[in-house]
mmCIF file of C-alpha atoms in Angstrom:
data_model
loop_
_atom_site.group_PDB
_atom_site.id
_atom_site.type_symbol
_atom_site.label_atom_id
_atom_site.label_comp_id
_atom_site.label_asym_id
_atom_site.label_seq_id
_atom_site.Cartn_x
_atom_site.Cartn_y
_atom_site.Cartn_z
ATOM 1 C CA UNK A 1284 100.574 66.981 82.824
ATOM 2 C CA UNK A 1285 98.549 68.310 85.755
ATOM 3 C CA UNK A 1286 94.833 68.868 85.231
ATOM 4 C CA UNK A 1287 93.961 71.909 87.331
ATOM 5 C CA UNK A 1288 90.799 73.648 88.471
ATOM 6 C CA UNK A 1289 91.248 77.349 89.227
ATOM 7 C CA UNK A 1290 88.816 78.779 91.765
ATOM 8 C CA UNK A 1291 88.369 82.538 92.088
ATOM 9 C CA UNK A 1292 88.238 84.386 88.758
ATOM 10 C CA UNK A 1293 88.773 87.958 89.952
ATOM 11 C CA UNK A 1294 91.512 90.298 88.755
ATOM 12 C CA UNK A 1295 94.368 88.268 90.314
ATOM 13 C CA UNK A 1296 93.332 85.171 88.331
ATOM 14 C CA UNK A 1297 94.701 86.833 85.196
ATOM 15 C CA UNK A 1298 98.237 86.644 86.577
ATOM 16 C CA UNK A 1299 97.758 82.965 87.390
ATOM 17 C CA UNK A 1300 96.241 82.086 84.031
ATOM 18 C CA UNK A 1301 98.947 84.007 82.173
ATOM 19 C CA UNK A 1302 101.620 82.019 84.010
ATOM 20 C CA UNK A 1303 99.755 78.730 83.607
ATOM 21 C CA UNK A 1304 99.519 79.017 79.839
ATOM 22 C CA UNK A 1305 103.302 79.403 79.685
ATOM 23 C CA UNK A 1306 103.678 76.020 81.387
ATOM 24 C CA UNK A 1307 103.342 72.978 79.103
ATOM 25 C CA UNK A 1308 102.795 70.857 82.222
ATOM 26 C CA UNK A 1309 99.521 72.597 83.206
ATOM 27 C CA UNK A 1310 96.086 72.138 81.683
ATOM 28 C CA UNK A 1311 93.270 74.276 83.094
ATOM 29 C CA UNK A 1312 90.424 71.767 83.284
ATOM 30 C CA UNK A 1313 87.921 73.991 85.082
ATOM 31 C CA UNK A 1314 87.147 77.503 86.307
ATOM 32 C CA UNK A 1315 85.038 78.184 89.388
ATOM 33 C CA UNK A 1316 83.654 81.491 90.638
ATOM 34 C CA UNK A 1317 80.587 82.636 92.546
ATOM 35 C CA UNK A 1318 79.835 84.619 89.366
ATOM 36 C CA UNK A 1319 79.707 82.062 86.541
ATOM 37 C CA UNK A 1320 79.754 84.833 83.922
ATOM 38 C CA UNK A 1321 83.102 86.010 85.258
ATOM 39 C CA UNK A 1322 84.475 82.469 84.945
ATOM 40 C CA UNK A 1323 83.183 82.288 81.371
ATOM 41 C CA UNK A 1324 84.853 85.608 80.621
ATOM 42 C CA UNK A 1325 88.204 84.261 81.820
ATOM 43 C CA UNK A 1326 87.705 81.145 79.688
ATOM 44 C CA UNK A 1327 87.189 83.346 76.618
ATOM 45 C CA UNK A 1328 90.154 85.586 77.442
ATOM 46 C CA UNK A 1329 92.553 82.654 77.824
ATOM 47 C CA UNK A 1330 91.190 80.348 75.091
ATOM 48 C CA UNK A 1331 89.954 77.751 77.567
ATOM 49 C CA UNK A 1332 87.028 76.552 75.503
ATOM 50 C CA UNK A 1333 87.239 73.030 76.942
ATOM 51 C CA UNK A 1334 87.279 74.090 80.596
ATOM 52 C CA UNK A 1335 84.338 73.183 82.806
ATOM 53 C CA UNK A 1336 82.630 76.267 84.249
ATOM 54 C CA UNK A 1337 80.699 76.444 87.498
ATOM 55 C CA UNK A 1338 80.007 78.082 90.833
ATOM 56 C CA UNK A 1339 80.541 74.993 93.042
ATOM 57 C CA UNK A 1340 84.097 73.702 93.449
ATOM 58 C CA UNK A 1341 83.043 70.222 94.573
ATOM 59 C CA UNK A 1342 80.845 69.785 91.498
ATOM 60 C CA UNK A 1343 83.595 70.851 89.105
ATOM 61 C CA UNK A 1344 86.175 68.642 90.839
ATOM 62 C CA UNK A 1345 83.828 65.676 90.504
ATOM 63 C CA UNK A 1346 83.301 66.516 86.859
ATOM 64 C CA UNK A 1347 86.939 67.062 85.884
ATOM 65 C CA UNK A 1348 88.738 64.570 88.167
ATOM 66 C CA UNK A 1349 91.440 67.232 88.484
ATOM 67 C CA UNK A 1350 94.894 66.618 89.957
ATOM 68 C CA UNK A 1351 95.250 70.019 91.601
ATOM 69 C CA UNK A 1352 93.444 73.187 92.626
ATOM 70 C CA UNK A 1353 94.700 76.733 92.138
ATOM 71 C CA UNK A 1354 93.144 78.839 94.916
ATOM 72 C CA UNK A 1355 92.706 82.535 94.058
ATOM 73 C CA UNK A 1356 89.740 83.231 96.356
ATOM 74 C CA UNK A 1357 89.566 85.815 99.129
ATOM 75 C CA UNK A 1358 91.488 84.709 102.251
ATOM 76 C CA UNK A 1359 88.313 84.197 104.296
ATOM 77 C CA UNK A 1360 87.245 81.397 101.909
ATOM 78 C CA UNK A 1361 90.623 79.681 101.762
ATOM 79 C CA UNK A 1362 90.014 77.031 104.422
ATOM 80 C CA UNK A 1363 86.805 75.874 102.716
ATOM 81 C CA UNK A 1364 88.605 75.619 99.367
ATOM 82 C CA UNK A 1365 91.455 73.656 100.952
ATOM 83 C CA UNK A 1366 89.056 71.188 102.550
ATOM 84 C CA UNK A 1367 87.320 70.608 99.207
ATOM 85 C CA UNK A 1368 90.614 70.158 97.377
ATOM 86 C CA UNK A 1369 91.974 67.618 99.846
ATOM 87 C CA UNK A 1370 88.635 65.768 100.016
ATOM 88 C CA UNK A 1371 88.986 65.209 96.261
ATOM 89 C CA UNK A 1372 92.627 64.079 96.665
ATOM 90 C CA UNK A 1373 93.896 67.206 94.902
ATOM 91 C CA UNK A 1374 97.165 69.028 95.479
ATOM 92 C CA UNK A 1375 96.754 72.720 96.306
ATOM 93 C CA UNK A 1376 98.569 75.888 95.269
ATOM 94 C CA UNK A 1377 97.149 78.993 96.907
ATOM 95 C CA UNK A 1378 97.454 82.738 96.584
ATOM 96 C CA UNK A 1379 99.006 84.523 99.538
ATOM 97 C CA UNK A 1380 98.222 84.850 102.368
ATOM 98 C CA UNK A 1381 97.940 81.199 103.317
ATOM 99 C CA UNK A 1382 94.886 82.004 105.485
ATOM 100 C CA UNK A 1383 93.012 84.821 107.169
ATOM 101 C CA UNK A 1384 93.858 83.783 110.743
ATOM 102 C CA UNK A 1385 96.468 81.751 112.630
ATOM 103 C CA UNK A 1386 93.877 79.089 113.459
ATOM 104 C CA UNK A 1387 92.821 78.667 109.844
ATOM 105 C CA UNK A 1388 96.447 78.573 108.699
ATOM 106 C CA UNK A 1389 97.223 75.768 111.133
ATOM 107 C CA UNK A 1390 94.069 73.898 110.103
ATOM 108 C CA UNK A 1391 94.973 74.056 106.388
ATOM 109 C CA UNK A 1392 98.572 72.940 106.964
ATOM 110 C CA UNK A 1393 97.376 70.058 109.162
ATOM 111 C CA UNK A 1394 94.765 69.035 106.573
ATOM 112 C CA UNK A 1395 97.410 68.937 103.820
ATOM 113 C CA UNK A 1396 99.627 66.754 105.979
ATOM 114 C CA UNK A 1397 96.804 64.328 106.784
ATOM 115 C CA UNK A 1398 95.784 64.150 103.116
ATOM 116 C CA UNK A 1399 99.361 63.577 101.970
ATOM 117 C CA UNK A 1400 98.960 66.267 99.308
ATOM 118 C CA UNK A 1401 101.381 68.965 98.150
ATOM 119 C CA UNK A 1402 100.324 72.340 99.505
ATOM 120 C CA UNK A 1403 102.202 75.514 98.577
ATOM 121 C CA UNK A 1404 101.683 79.282 98.609
ATOM 122 C CA UNK A 1405 102.413 81.752 95.812
ATOM 123 C CA UNK A 1406 105.093 83.668 97.669
ATOM 124 C CA UNK A 1407 106.390 84.962 94.367
ATOM 125 C CA UNK A 1408 108.981 87.445 95.633
ATOM 126 C CA UNK A 1409 111.212 84.494 96.532
ATOM 127 C CA UNK A 1410 111.472 83.906 92.786
ATOM 128 C CA UNK A 1411 112.866 87.387 92.069
ATOM 129 C CA UNK A 1412 116.373 87.077 90.639
ATOM 130 C CA UNK A 1413 118.048 89.537 93.014
ATOM 131 C CA UNK A 1414 116.516 87.881 96.075
ATOM 132 C CA UNK A 1415 118.220 84.663 94.938
ATOM 133 C CA UNK A 1416 121.509 86.445 94.290
ATOM 134 C CA UNK A 1417 121.488 88.070 97.721
ATOM 135 C CA UNK A 1418 120.807 84.798 99.542
ATOM 136 C CA UNK A 1419 123.641 83.064 97.677
ATOM 137 C CA UNK A 1420 126.014 85.989 98.329
ATOM 138 C CA UNK A 1421 125.249 86.085 102.052
ATOM 139 C CA UNK A 1422 125.619 82.308 102.309
ATOM 140 C CA UNK A 1423 129.129 82.672 100.832
ATOM 141 C CA UNK A 1424 130.239 84.641 103.912
ATOM 142 C CA UNK A 1425 131.712 87.447 101.784
ATOM 143 C CA UNK A 1426 130.635 90.116 104.309
ATOM 144 C CA UNK A 1427 130.365 87.787 107.287
ATOM 145 C CA UNK A 1428 127.174 86.636 108.949
ATOM 146 C CA UNK A 1429 124.251 89.080 108.690
ATOM 147 C CA UNK A 1430 123.614 91.003 111.897
ATOM 148 C CA UNK A 1431 120.802 93.356 110.884
ATOM 149 C CA UNK A 1432 118.385 93.641 107.983
ATOM 150 C CA UNK A 1433 116.550 96.827 107.069
ATOM 151 C CA UNK A 1434 113.733 97.215 104.526
ATOM 152 C CA UNK A 1435 111.794 100.304 103.464
ATOM 153 C CA UNK A 1436 108.561 100.127 101.479
ATOM 154 C CA UNK A 1437 106.967 103.393 100.351
ATOM 155 C CA UNK A 1438 104.383 103.168 97.579
ATOM 156 C CA UNK A 1439 101.087 105.064 97.248
ATOM 157 C CA UNK A 1440 98.595 103.025 95.186
ATOM 158 C CA UNK A 1441 94.945 104.027 94.808
ATOM 159 C CA UNK A 1442 93.398 100.569 94.584
ATOM 160 C CA UNK A 1443 89.819 101.469 95.317
ATOM 161 C CA UNK A 1444 87.585 98.633 96.457
ATOM 162 C CA UNK A 1445 88.073 96.341 99.447
ATOM 163 C CA UNK A 1446 91.687 97.248 100.262
ATOM 164 C CA UNK A 1447 90.779 100.804 101.158
ATOM 165 C CA UNK A 1448 88.282 99.470 103.717
ATOM 166 C CA UNK A 1449 90.543 96.795 105.267
ATOM 167 C CA UNK A 1450 91.935 96.938 108.765
ATOM 168 C CA UNK A 1451 95.715 96.419 108.967
ATOM 169 C CA UNK A 1452 95.798 96.822 105.197
ATOM 170 C CA UNK A 1453 99.564 97.167 104.746
ATOM 171 C CA UNK A 1454 100.489 94.332 107.092
ATOM 172 C CA UNK A 1455 97.787 91.944 105.874
ATOM 173 C CA UNK A 1456 97.880 92.560 102.154
ATOM 174 C CA UNK A 1457 101.486 93.443 101.325
ATOM 175 C CA UNK A 1458 104.041 93.201 104.122
ATOM 176 C CA UNK A 1459 104.222 89.399 104.005
ATOM 177 C CA UNK A 1460 106.212 89.718 100.754
ATOM 178 C CA UNK A 1461 108.883 91.778 102.514
ATOM 179 C CA UNK A 1462 108.801 89.668 105.669
ATOM 180 C CA UNK A 1463 109.172 86.429 103.715
ATOM 181 C CA UNK A 1464 112.000 87.852 101.592
ATOM 182 C CA UNK A 1465 113.866 88.897 104.754
ATOM 183 C CA UNK A 1466 113.417 85.414 106.242
ATOM 184 C CA UNK A 1467 114.702 83.820 103.057
ATOM 185 C CA UNK A 1468 117.662 86.088 102.336
ATOM 186 C CA UNK A 1469 119.259 85.643 105.775
ATOM 187 C CA UNK A 1470 117.855 82.169 106.504
ATOM 188 C CA UNK A 1471 116.155 83.575 109.589
ATOM 189 C CA UNK A 1472 113.793 82.066 112.132
ATOM 190 C CA UNK A 1473 111.347 84.756 113.329
ATOM 191 C CA UNK A 1474 111.270 85.010 117.099
ATOM 192 C CA UNK A 1475 109.398 88.136 118.214
ATOM 193 C CA UNK A 1476 108.194 91.552 117.038
ATOM 194 C CA UNK A 1477 107.258 95.025 118.201
ATOM 195 C CA UNK A 1478 105.069 96.923 115.734
ATOM 196 C CA UNK A 1479 103.247 100.235 115.476
ATOM 197 C CA UNK A 1480 100.592 101.241 112.928
ATOM 198 C CA UNK A 1481 99.201 104.682 112.178
ATOM 199 C CA UNK A 1482 96.991 106.511 109.706
ATOM 200 C CA UNK A 1483 98.569 109.695 108.318
ATOM 201 C CA UNK A 1484 96.350 112.719 107.651
ATOM 202 C CA UNK A 1485 96.790 112.279 103.891
ATOM 203 C CA UNK A 1486 95.719 108.628 103.894
ATOM 204 C CA UNK A 1487 92.799 107.372 101.792
ATOM 205 C CA UNK A 1488 92.692 104.020 103.634
ATOM 206 C CA UNK A 1489 90.453 103.068 106.549
ATOM 207 C CA UNK A 1490 93.192 101.766 108.850
ATOM 208 C CA UNK A 1491 96.764 100.520 108.929
ATOM 209 C CA UNK A 1492 98.259 102.050 105.787
ATOM 210 C CA UNK A 1493 101.541 102.820 107.587
ATOM 211 C CA UNK A 1494 103.592 100.633 109.907
ATOM 212 C CA UNK A 1495 106.961 100.217 111.552
ATOM 213 C CA UNK A 1496 108.137 96.889 112.957
ATOM 214 C CA UNK A 1497 111.240 95.412 114.547
ATOM 215 C CA UNK A 1498 111.649 91.637 114.443
ATOM 216 C CA UNK A 1499 114.073 89.294 116.110
ATOM 217 C CA UNK A 1500 115.258 86.725 113.559
ATOM 218 C CA UNK A 1501 117.291 84.496 115.856
ATOM 219 C CA UNK A 1502 121.061 84.395 116.504
ATOM 220 C CA UNK A 1503 120.968 88.018 117.727
ATOM 221 C CA UNK A 1504 119.814 89.321 114.319
ATOM 222 C CA UNK A 1505 117.267 92.114 113.949
ATOM 223 C CA UNK A 1506 115.038 93.013 111.014
ATOM 224 C CA UNK A 1507 113.487 96.464 110.793
ATOM 225 C CA UNK A 1508 110.601 97.295 108.475
ATOM 226 C CA UNK A 1509 109.250 100.736 107.616
ATOM 227 C CA UNK A 1510 106.320 100.923 105.243
ATOM 228 C CA UNK A 1511 103.509 103.062 103.916
ATOM 229 C CA UNK A 1512 100.855 102.775 101.247
ATOM 230 C CA UNK A 1513 100.141 106.503 101.190
ATOM 231 C CA UNK A 1514 103.639 108.034 100.919
ATOM 232 C CA UNK A 1515 103.720 110.017 97.671
ATOM 233 C CA UNK A 1516 107.085 110.964 96.217
ATOM 234 C CA UNK A 1517 110.391 109.086 96.039
ATOM 235 C CA UNK A 1518 108.571 105.773 95.981
ATOM 236 C CA UNK A 1519 110.475 102.561 96.437
ATOM 237 C CA UNK A 1520 110.217 99.483 94.276
ATOM 238 C CA UNK A 1521 107.363 97.094 95.070
ATOM 239 C CA UNK A 1522 110.181 94.870 96.362
ATOM 240 C CA UNK A 1523 111.252 97.583 98.802
ATOM 241 C CA UNK A 1524 114.690 99.099 99.398
ATOM 242 C CA UNK A 1525 117.187 97.061 101.447
ATOM 243 C CA UNK A 1526 120.331 97.333 103.561
ATOM 244 C CA UNK A 1527 121.812 94.185 105.077
ATOM 245 C CA UNK A 1528 124.669 94.661 107.540
ATOM 246 C CA UNK A 1529 127.140 91.839 108.049
ATOM 247 C CA UNK A 1530 130.020 91.267 110.444
ATOM 248 C CA UNK A 1531 132.517 92.551 107.861
ATOM 249 C CA UNK A 1532 130.546 94.763 105.501
ATOM 250 C CA UNK A 1533 127.173 95.646 104.052
ATOM 251 C CA UNK A 1534 124.945 95.021 101.047
ATOM 252 C CA UNK A 1535 122.350 97.381 99.602
ATOM 253 C CA UNK A 1536 119.631 96.665 97.048
ATOM 254 C CA UNK A 1537 117.398 99.347 95.560
ATOM 255 C CA UNK A 1538 114.645 96.818 94.852
ATOM 256 C CA UNK A 1539 115.263 97.183 91.137
ATOM 257 C CA UNK A 1540 118.484 96.124 89.422
ATOM 258 C CA UNK A 1541 121.219 97.648 91.595
ATOM 259 C CA UNK A 1542 122.794 95.304 94.155
ATOM 260 C CA UNK A 1543 126.071 96.505 95.695
ATOM 261 C CA UNK A 1544 128.250 95.346 98.554
ATOM 262 C CA UNK A 1545 131.292 96.636 100.419
ATOM 263 C CA UNK A 1546 133.654 94.710 102.667
ATOM 264 C CA UNK A 1547 135.914 95.977 105.456
ATOM 265 C CA UNK A 1548 139.599 96.300 104.475
ATOM 266 C CA UNK A 1549 142.531 95.696 106.873
ATOM 267 C CA UNK A 1550 143.277 99.411 107.329
ATOM 268 C CA UNK A 1551 141.684 102.385 109.015
ATOM 269 C CA UNK A 1552 141.388 106.085 108.282
ATOM 270 C CA UNK A 1553 141.022 107.944 111.549
ATOM 271 C CA UNK A 1554 137.999 106.548 113.315
ATOM 272 C CA UNK A 1555 136.602 104.641 110.322
ATOM 273 C CA UNK A 1556 137.663 101.315 108.836
ATOM 274 C CA UNK A 1557 138.294 101.462 105.116
ATOM 275 C CA UNK A 1558 135.904 99.501 102.907
ATOM 276 C CA UNK A 1559 136.077 98.361 99.318
ATOM 277 C CA UNK A 1560 133.585 97.012 96.794
ATOM 278 C CA UNK A 1561 132.986 93.286 96.566
ATOM 279 C CA UNK A 1562 131.216 91.679 93.627
ATOM 280 C CA UNK A 1563 127.786 90.154 94.107
ATOM 281 C CA UNK A 1564 127.873 87.230 91.657
ATOM 282 C CA UNK A 1565 125.264 86.938 88.916
ATOM 283 C CA UNK A 1566 122.325 84.582 89.061
ATOM 284 C CA UNK A 1567 123.271 80.925 89.239
ATOM 285 C CA UNK A 1568 121.704 78.713 86.536
ATOM 286 C CA UNK A 1569 120.256 76.496 89.259
ATOM 287 C CA UNK A 1570 118.350 79.368 90.904
ATOM 288 C CA UNK A 1571 114.574 79.223 90.602
ATOM 289 C CA UNK A 1572 113.151 82.494 89.275
ATOM 290 C CA UNK A 1573 110.104 83.647 87.342
ATOM 291 C CA UNK A 1574 107.543 84.990 89.818
ATOM 292 C CA UNK A 1575 104.236 83.131 89.534
ATOM 293 C CA UNK A 1576 105.619 80.908 86.782
ATOM 294 C CA UNK A 1577 108.580 79.973 88.975
ATOM 295 C CA UNK A 1578 106.277 79.038 91.854
ATOM 296 C CA UNK A 1579 104.058 76.988 89.537
ATOM 297 C CA UNK A 1580 107.086 75.156 88.087
ATOM 298 C CA UNK A 1581 108.304 74.349 91.605
ATOM 299 C CA UNK A 1582 104.823 73.123 92.550
ATOM 300 C CA UNK A 1583 104.607 70.857 89.490
ATOM 301 C CA UNK A 1584 108.044 69.421 90.218
ATOM 302 C CA UNK A 1585 107.029 68.704 93.809
ATOM 303 C CA UNK A 1586 103.890 66.867 92.691
ATOM 304 C CA UNK A 1587 105.808 64.832 90.116
ATOM 305 C CA UNK A 1588 108.814 63.953 92.290
ATOM 306 C CA UNK A 1589 107.371 63.882 95.801
ATOM 307 C CA UNK A 1590 109.798 66.563 96.971
ATOM 308 C CA UNK A 1591 108.715 69.492 99.155
ATOM 309 C CA UNK A 1592 108.177 72.800 97.322
ATOM 310 C CA UNK A 1593 110.106 75.758 98.663
ATOM 311 C CA UNK A 1594 106.979 77.753 99.517
ATOM 312 C CA UNK A 1595 105.169 74.823 101.158
ATOM 313 C CA UNK A 1596 102.496 75.795 103.617
ATOM 314 C CA UNK A 1597 104.323 74.244 106.567
ATOM 315 C CA UNK A 1598 107.177 76.716 105.991
ATOM 316 C CA UNK A 1599 105.169 79.697 104.758
ATOM 317 C CA UNK A 1600 103.145 79.691 107.966
ATOM 318 C CA UNK A 1601 106.238 81.186 109.630
ATOM 319 C CA UNK A 1602 106.051 84.252 107.372
ATOM 320 C CA UNK A 1603 102.318 84.535 107.956
ATOM 321 C CA UNK A 1604 102.947 84.297 111.707
ATOM 322 C CA UNK A 1605 105.170 87.376 111.374
ATOM 323 C CA UNK A 1606 102.175 89.271 109.966
ATOM 324 C CA UNK A 1607 99.719 88.191 112.648
ATOM 325 C CA UNK A 1608 102.235 88.790 115.439
ATOM 326 C CA UNK A 1609 102.912 92.298 114.076
ATOM 327 C CA UNK A 1610 99.173 92.988 114.052
ATOM 328 C CA UNK A 1611 98.801 91.747 117.625
ATOM 329 C CA UNK A 1612 101.713 93.929 118.697
ATOM 330 C CA UNK A 1613 100.211 96.978 116.972
ATOM 331 C CA UNK A 1614 96.880 96.352 118.689
ATOM 332 C CA UNK A 1615 98.264 95.701 122.171
ATOM 333 C CA UNK A 1616 101.384 97.851 122.278
ATOM 334 C CA UNK A 1617 103.411 94.818 123.449
ATOM 335 C CA UNK A 1618 106.298 92.881 121.955
ATOM 336 C CA UNK A 1619 104.805 89.577 120.744
ATOM 337 C CA UNK A 1620 106.322 86.107 120.550
ATOM 338 C CA UNK A 1621 105.934 84.853 116.976
ATOM 339 C CA UNK A 1622 105.980 81.118 117.757
ATOM 340 C CA UNK A 1623 102.618 81.557 119.474
ATOM 341 C CA UNK A 1624 101.119 82.452 116.106
ATOM 342 C CA UNK A 1625 102.448 79.341 114.371
ATOM 343 C CA UNK A 1626 100.921 76.781 116.736
#
């Protein structure tokens, strides 16, 4: 069993604590927040009467002798939390994004490597069942190698609070889920990006609620992203809406339950090749799913077995680099090399 200190007891901590109490391998040994009353409130809500409560992570780690830290703080504080965790020989599972800048992301990944600790990011969309199904289907070659990937994201949430004041709000706070899913589904290595941001007249955000980006994913594959956080009507799933074109057919996913594929048949009608449906197999029993709980289970297994978790920081930094490169492109009007963001 892992003894864990969770730091950052805001609204997102509820999702973490809900997942953690479903795992028999996790014991929440402590809760840390700048507002101790908020930490106490979470302890009451989740029946954590024995958890140590405090405002200083180092103090609580000394007190609990925890095995791991769950980081749910704001991104700007993530590097400080990571340094404390590794100084106390703790493994670290962190909320996305991995960091608030390329330099801090590289510093955290390097610190985890030097400490010899497991470091992973809650990139929970990888643990969505249909994302797993699509990756397995594409790997089978049923529609040939993917050549282009297209994702639309149109949702109009009124969050209030800090998000509505953020710069690059869509790219920084949400797009990494879509970018990481694209990387995973086609096993892509991000190469470069051209991105534009704009603020529609109906927007209630400060800046960057709408964006369009085109990424190179290696091997002559392109990924296009269109997104908005102020597009009312006909909203997509929070997972987006997808079309993946292969050498011999296409797959579409509505972001909900419908995944369909068609493959080219050996006959033609006029100018157009005939196509027919091809089955996308169901979830394989070996596939990791479960959102936050799936990520936590993978993290625990990595700590116990010494294997690398799928969403390890050293891999996730590539998805984060896609975000920062898209922001740089939007700011400069240039196509940006993504490797420069990874370090």
